[in-house]
Coordinates of C-alpha atoms and ligand atoms in Angstrom, one line a residue:
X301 CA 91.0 131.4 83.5
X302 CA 89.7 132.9 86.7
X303 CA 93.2 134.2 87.5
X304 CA 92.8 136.5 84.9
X305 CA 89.5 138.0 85.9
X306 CA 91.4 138.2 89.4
X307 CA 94.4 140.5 87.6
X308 CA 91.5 142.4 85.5
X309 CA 88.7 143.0 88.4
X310 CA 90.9 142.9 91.5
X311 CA 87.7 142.5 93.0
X312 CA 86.4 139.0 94.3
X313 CA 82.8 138.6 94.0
X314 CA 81.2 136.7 96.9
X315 CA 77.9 137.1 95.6
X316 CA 74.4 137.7 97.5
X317 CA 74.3 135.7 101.3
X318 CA 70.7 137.2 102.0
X319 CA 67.9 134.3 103.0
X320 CA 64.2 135.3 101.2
X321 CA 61.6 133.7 103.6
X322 CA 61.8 131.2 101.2
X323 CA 65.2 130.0 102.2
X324 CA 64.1 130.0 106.1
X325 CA 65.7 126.8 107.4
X326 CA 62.6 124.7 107.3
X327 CA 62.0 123.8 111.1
X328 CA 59.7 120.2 112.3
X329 CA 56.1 121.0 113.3
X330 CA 55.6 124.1 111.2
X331 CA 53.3 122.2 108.6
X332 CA 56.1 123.7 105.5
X333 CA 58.2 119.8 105.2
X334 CA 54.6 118.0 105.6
X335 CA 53.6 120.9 102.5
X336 CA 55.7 121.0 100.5
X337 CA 56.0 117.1 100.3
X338 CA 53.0 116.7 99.8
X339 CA 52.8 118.6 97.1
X340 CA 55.8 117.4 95.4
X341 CA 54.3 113.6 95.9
X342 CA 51.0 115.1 94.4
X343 CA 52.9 116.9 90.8
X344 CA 55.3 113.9 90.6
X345 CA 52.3 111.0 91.2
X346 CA 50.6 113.2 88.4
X347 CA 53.5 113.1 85.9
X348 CA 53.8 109.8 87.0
X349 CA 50.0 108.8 85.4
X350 CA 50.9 110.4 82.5
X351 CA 53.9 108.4 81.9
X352 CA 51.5 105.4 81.7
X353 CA 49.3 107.5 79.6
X354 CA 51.7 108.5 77.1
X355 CA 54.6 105.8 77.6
X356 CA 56.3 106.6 73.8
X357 CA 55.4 110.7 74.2
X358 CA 57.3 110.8 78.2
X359 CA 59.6 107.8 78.4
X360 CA 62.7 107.0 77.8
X361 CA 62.9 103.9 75.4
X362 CA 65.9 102.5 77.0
X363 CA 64.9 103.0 80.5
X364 CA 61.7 101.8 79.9
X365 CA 63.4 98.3 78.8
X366 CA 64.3 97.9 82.3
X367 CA 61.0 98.6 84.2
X368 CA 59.3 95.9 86.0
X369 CA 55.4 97.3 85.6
X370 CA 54.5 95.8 88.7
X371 CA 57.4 97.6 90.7
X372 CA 56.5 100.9 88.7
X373 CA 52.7 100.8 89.8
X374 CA 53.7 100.3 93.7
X375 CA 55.8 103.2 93.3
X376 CA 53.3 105.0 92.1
X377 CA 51.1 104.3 94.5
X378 CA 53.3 104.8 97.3
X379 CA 53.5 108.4 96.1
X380 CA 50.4 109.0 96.3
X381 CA 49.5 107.7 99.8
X382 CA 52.2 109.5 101.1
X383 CA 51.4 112.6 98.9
X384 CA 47.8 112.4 100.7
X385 CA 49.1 111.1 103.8
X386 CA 51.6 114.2 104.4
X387 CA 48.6 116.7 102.9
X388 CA 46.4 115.5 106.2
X389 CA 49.3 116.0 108.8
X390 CA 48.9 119.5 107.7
X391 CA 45.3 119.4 108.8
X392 CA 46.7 118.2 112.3
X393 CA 49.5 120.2 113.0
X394 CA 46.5 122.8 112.0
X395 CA 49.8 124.4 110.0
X396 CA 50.2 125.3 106.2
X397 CA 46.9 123.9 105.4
X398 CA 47.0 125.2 102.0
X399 CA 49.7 123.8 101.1
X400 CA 48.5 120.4 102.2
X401 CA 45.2 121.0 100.3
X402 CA 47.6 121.7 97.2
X403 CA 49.4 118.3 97.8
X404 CA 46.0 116.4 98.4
X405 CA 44.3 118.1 95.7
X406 CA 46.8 116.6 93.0
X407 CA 47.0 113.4 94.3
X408 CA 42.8 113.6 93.3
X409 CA 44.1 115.4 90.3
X410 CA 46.4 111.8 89.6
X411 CA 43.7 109.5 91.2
X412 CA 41.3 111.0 88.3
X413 CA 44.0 110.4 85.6
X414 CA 44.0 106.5 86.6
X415 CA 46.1 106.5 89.6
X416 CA 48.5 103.0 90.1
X417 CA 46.3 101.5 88.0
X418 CA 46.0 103.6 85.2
X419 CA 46.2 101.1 81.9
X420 CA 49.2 101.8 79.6
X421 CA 48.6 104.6 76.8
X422 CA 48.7 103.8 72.7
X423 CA 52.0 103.3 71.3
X424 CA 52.8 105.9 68.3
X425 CA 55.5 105.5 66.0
X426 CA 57.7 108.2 66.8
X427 CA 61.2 109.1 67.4
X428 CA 61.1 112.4 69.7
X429 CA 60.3 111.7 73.3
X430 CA 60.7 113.7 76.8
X431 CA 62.5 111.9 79.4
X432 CA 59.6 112.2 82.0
X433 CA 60.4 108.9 83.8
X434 CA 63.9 109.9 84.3
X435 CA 63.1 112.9 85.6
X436 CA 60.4 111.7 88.1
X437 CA 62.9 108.5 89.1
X438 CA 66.1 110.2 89.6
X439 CA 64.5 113.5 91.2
X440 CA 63.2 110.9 93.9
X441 CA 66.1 108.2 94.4
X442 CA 68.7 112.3 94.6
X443 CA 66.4 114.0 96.5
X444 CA 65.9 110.9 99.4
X445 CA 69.7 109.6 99.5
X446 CA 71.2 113.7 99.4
X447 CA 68.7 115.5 101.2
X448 CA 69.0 112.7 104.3
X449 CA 73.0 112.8 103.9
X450 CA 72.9 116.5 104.0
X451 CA 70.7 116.7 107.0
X452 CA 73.3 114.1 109.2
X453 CA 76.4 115.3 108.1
X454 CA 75.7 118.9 106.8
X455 CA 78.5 121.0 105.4
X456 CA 76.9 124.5 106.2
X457 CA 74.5 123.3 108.8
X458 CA 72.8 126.6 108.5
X459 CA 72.7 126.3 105.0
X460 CA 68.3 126.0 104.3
X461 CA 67.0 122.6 102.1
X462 CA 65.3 125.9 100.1
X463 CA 68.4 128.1 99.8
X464 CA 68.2 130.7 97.0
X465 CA 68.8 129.6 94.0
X466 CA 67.2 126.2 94.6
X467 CA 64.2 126.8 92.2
X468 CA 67.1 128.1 89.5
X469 CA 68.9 125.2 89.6
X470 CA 65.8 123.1 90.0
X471 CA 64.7 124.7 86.2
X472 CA 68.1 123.1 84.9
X473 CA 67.6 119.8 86.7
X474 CA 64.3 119.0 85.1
X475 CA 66.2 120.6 81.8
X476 CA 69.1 118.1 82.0
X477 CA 66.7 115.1 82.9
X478 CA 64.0 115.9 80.5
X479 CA 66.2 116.6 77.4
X480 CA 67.6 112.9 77.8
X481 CA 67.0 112.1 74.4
X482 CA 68.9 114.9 72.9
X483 CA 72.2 113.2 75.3
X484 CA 71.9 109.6 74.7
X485 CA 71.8 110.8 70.6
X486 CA 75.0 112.7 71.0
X487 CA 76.8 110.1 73.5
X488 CA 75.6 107.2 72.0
X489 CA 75.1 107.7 68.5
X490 CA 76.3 110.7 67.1
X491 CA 79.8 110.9 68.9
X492 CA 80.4 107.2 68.2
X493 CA 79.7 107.3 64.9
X494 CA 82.4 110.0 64.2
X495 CA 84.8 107.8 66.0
X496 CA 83.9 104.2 64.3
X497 CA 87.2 104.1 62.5
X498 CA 88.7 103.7 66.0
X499 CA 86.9 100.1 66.4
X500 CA 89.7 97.8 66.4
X501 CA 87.7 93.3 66.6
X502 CA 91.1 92.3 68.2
X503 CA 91.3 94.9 70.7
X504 CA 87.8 94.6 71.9
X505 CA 87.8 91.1 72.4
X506 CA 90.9 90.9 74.4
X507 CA 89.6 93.8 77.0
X508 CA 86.1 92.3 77.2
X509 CA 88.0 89.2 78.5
X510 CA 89.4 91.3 81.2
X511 CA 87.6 91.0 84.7
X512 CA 84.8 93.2 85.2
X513 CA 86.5 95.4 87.4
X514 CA 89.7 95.9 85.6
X515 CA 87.3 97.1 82.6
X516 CA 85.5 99.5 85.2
X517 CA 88.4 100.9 87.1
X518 CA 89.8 101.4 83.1
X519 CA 86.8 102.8 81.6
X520 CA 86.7 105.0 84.9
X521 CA 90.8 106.5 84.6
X522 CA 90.5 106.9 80.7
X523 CA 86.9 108.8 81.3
X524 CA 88.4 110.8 83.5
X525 CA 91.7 111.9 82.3
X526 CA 89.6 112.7 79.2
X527 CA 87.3 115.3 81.7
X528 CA 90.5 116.6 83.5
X529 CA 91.7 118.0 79.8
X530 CA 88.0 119.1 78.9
X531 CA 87.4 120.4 82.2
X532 CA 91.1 122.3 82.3
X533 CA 90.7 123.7 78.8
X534 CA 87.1 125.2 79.7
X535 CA 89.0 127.1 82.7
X536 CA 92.3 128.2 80.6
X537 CA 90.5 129.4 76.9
X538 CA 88.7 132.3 77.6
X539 CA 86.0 131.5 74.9
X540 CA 85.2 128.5 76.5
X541 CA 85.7 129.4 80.6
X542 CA 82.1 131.6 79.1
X543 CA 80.1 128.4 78.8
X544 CA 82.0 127.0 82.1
X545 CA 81.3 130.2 84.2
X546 CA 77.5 128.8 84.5
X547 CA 78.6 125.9 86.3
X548 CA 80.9 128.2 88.7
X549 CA 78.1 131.2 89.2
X550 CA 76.7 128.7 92.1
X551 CA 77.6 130.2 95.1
X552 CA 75.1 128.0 97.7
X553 CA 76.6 124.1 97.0
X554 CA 74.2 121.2 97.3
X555 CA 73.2 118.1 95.6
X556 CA 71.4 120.0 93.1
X557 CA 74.3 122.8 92.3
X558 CA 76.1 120.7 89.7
X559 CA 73.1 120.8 87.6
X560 CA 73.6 124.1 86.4
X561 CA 75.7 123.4 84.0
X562 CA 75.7 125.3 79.7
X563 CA 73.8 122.6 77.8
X564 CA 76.8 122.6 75.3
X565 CA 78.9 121.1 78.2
X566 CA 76.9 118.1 79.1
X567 CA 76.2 117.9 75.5
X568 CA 80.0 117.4 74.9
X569 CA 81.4 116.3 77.7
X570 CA 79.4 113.2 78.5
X571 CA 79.6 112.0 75.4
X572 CA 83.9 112.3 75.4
X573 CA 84.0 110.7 78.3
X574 CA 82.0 107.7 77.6
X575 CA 84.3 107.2 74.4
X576 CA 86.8 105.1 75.6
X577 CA 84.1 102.4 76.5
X578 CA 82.9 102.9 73.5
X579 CA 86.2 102.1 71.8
X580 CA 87.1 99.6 74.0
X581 CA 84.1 97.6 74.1
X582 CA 83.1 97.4 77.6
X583 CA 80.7 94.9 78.8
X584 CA 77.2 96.2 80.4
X585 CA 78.2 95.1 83.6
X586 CA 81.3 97.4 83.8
X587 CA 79.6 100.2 81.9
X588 CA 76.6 100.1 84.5
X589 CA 79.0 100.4 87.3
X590 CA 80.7 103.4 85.7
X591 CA 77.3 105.1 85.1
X592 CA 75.9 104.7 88.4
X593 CA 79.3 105.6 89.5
X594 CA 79.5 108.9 87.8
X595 CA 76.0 109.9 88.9
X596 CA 76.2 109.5 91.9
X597 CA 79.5 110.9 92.2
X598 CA 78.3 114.4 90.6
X599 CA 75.7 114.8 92.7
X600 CA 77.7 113.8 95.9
X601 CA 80.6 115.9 95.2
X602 CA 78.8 119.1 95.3
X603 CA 76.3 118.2 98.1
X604 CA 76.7 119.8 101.3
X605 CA 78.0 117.3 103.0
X606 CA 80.7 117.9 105.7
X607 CA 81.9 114.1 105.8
X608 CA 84.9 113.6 106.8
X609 CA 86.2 110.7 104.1
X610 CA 90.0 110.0 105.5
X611 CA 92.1 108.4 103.2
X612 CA 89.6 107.9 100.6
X613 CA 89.9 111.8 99.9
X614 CA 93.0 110.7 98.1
X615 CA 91.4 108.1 96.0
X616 CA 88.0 110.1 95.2
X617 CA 86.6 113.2 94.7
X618 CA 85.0 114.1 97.6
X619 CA 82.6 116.9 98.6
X620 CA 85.6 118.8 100.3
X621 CA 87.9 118.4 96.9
X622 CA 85.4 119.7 94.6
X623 CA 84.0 122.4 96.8
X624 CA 87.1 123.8 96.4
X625 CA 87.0 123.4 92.7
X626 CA 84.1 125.6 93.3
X627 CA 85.6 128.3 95.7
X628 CA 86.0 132.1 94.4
X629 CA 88.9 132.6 97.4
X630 CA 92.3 133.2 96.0
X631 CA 94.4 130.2 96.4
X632 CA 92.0 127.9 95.4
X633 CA 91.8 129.2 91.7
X634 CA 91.8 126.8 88.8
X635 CA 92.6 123.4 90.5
X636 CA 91.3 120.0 91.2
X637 CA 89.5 119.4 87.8
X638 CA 89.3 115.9 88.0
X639 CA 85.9 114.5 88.5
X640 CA 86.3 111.1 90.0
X641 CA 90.1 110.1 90.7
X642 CA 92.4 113.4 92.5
X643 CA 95.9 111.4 91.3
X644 CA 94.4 112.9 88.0
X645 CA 95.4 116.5 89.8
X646 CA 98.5 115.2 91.0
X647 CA 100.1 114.1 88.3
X648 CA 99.2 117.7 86.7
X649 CA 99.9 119.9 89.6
X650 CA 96.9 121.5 90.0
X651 CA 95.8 119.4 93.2
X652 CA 94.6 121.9 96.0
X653 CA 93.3 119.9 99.3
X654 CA 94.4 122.0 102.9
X655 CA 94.0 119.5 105.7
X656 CA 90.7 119.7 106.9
X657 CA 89.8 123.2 105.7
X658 CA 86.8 124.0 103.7
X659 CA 86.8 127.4 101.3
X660 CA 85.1 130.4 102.7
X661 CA 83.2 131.2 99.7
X662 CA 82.1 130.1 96.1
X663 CA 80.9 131.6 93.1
X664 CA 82.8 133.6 90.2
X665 CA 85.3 136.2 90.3
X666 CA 84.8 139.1 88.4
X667 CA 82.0 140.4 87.5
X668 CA 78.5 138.2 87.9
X669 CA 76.6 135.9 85.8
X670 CA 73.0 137.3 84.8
X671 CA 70.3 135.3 86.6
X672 CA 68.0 132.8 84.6
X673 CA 68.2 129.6 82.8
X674 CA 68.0 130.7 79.1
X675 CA 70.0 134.1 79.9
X676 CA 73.0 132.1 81.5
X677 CA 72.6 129.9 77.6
X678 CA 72.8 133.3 76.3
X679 CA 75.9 134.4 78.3
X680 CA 78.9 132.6 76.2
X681 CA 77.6 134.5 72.9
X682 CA 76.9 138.1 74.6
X683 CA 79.5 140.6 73.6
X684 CA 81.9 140.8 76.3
X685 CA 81.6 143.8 78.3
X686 CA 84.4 146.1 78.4
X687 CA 86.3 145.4 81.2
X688 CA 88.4 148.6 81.8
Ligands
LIG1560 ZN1 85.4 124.1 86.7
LIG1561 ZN1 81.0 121.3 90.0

């Protein structure tokens, strides 16, 4: 699809390279990392209470299966100490004292609400829930594991923690982790449903006798041949490359990029690609593995990180192959769709991996998204402007 908008424009858009002071490379000893950690220890340590609070209103029901109280309250305590405990380094360093004040002032603010030992809220009998938890867990355990592996092995070493955008593709983070329950309806309920007449006894039992692995590495190549056709089609129909353009409008790439993605995508993609273990009847063990697989995966793929990953580049999608998934220069338009396996790409010629080269630039070509979460929703049902 972008080819077309290359023909059409003949101009490449490389998009806006200016730092705000926000996206100053945050330097050790200048009180903003002690800040701003604080502070995020001191809103998530808050959320955090509440989800004890108001376990039915901010869980997630099948998350909250798993938990281990105990483990839960250390956590939460953990976050707070630290919260408070990077507020006072402010003090010391005598830097950004505000912003440690902030950071201490919610962990009070969180202390107040019940802190670690807050007892567990009511239970109400309802349906509708905000994935709180998931939001708070998975924003800790991506922010820790790609934030350190971006800071080793950077990509664009200049490249700030805070580069614009980051609070714009924050907004769809928390959107994608707090909508949970409108996902796991459509991938687990509402898409299988539709697709029950595919249940075949015989079949299932023979492939849950399979090893666990040989139902994972399955589950993984049928999952992702089905996102290579999804993926390809959103980038060769022009109606849907308008929902898809969200997802390539990111012109800084990190471990938080691949977040901005249309809700309808997520919404239909995850729950395709989770069909065939649905239809297969995979075990929990294999089905884990793929899901832990496939997270980690996304947000890895479009970290910056500048790992070099050998021979493994040609069994996985690496940061280097989907970066230039996500490039705007010319010859590396409309290729390597595949999102875990680059045989996938192969086998369909649209494989694109230079030795050793990274693309120059990323972002769309042709003319620009608009900027903002709800107006990028809007985009794929604005009237298309004229384009000469
Ligand atoms: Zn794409
Ligand atoms: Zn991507």
């Amino acid at each position: 699809m972008q080819n077309d908008s290359v023909i059409v424009s003949s101009t490449v858009y490389s998009g806006p390279m200016t730092h705000d002071s926000q996206s100053r490379p945050l330097v050790l000893g200048d009180g903003r990392i002690s800040g701003y950690l604080s502070i995020a220890l001191g809103v998530l340590s808050t959320l955090g209470v509440l989800c004890f609070r108001f376990p039915d209103l901010l869980t997630t029901p099948s998350l909250r299966a798993g938990y281990d109280l105990d483990w839960m309250r250390i956590l939460l305590g953990a976050g707070m100490l630290f919260s408070v405990g990077f507020g006072l380094l402010t003090f010391i360093l005598g830097r950004q004292r505000k912003l440690g004040a902030i950071g201490v002032l919610l962990t009070l603010l969180a202390f107040w609400l019940g802190g670690a030992g807050v007892q567990v809220g009511p239970r109400y009998d309802i349906r509708t829930y905000i994935g709180l938890d998931w939001f708070i867990l998975d924003l800790l355990m991506s922010a820790i594991v790609f934030i350190f592996l971006e800071k080793i092995m950077p990509r664009a070493r200049e490249q700030a923690v805070l580069r614009p955008d980051f609070w714009h593709d924050a907004r769809y983070f928390a959107f994608n982790h707090l909508a949970i329950g409108i996902f796991l309806f459509v991938g687990t309920i509402l898409v299988p449903s539709l697709f029950s007449w595919s249940i075949n006894a015989g079949l299932q039992a023979w492939f849950r006798d399979l090893p666990g692995v040989v139902q994972f590495v399955t589950v993984l190549v049928l999952a992702d041949l089905i996102e290579y056709a999804i993926h390809r089609s959103m980038h060769e129909i022009p109606a849907l490359w308008r929902f898809h353009a969200v997802h390539h409008s990111v012109e800084h790439m990190d471990w938080l990029a691949g977040s901005r993605l249309h809700i309808l995508e997520p919404l239909v993609t995850r729950a395709m690609v989770m069909l065939p273990a649905f239809i297969l009847g995979a075990e929990p063990g294999p089905m884990l593995a793929y899901v832990v697989f496939a997270g980690f995966q996304a947000g890895l793929i479009h970290a910056n990180v500048g790992v070099n990953f050998g021979p493994l580049e040609h069994l996985f999608a690496t940061p280097r192959y989907h970066h230039w998934h996500h490039s705007s220069d010319r010859e590396a338009i409309d290729v390597n769709y595949a999102a875990h396996l680059p045989f996938i790409d192969r086998l369909f010629g649209t494989h694109h991996l230079p030795a050793e080269r990274w693309p120059e630039r990323y972002g769309v070509v042709g003319d620009p998204l608009p900027k903002g979460m709800l107006r990028q929703f809007a985009y794929p049902f604005r009237r298309k402007p004229k384009t000469g």
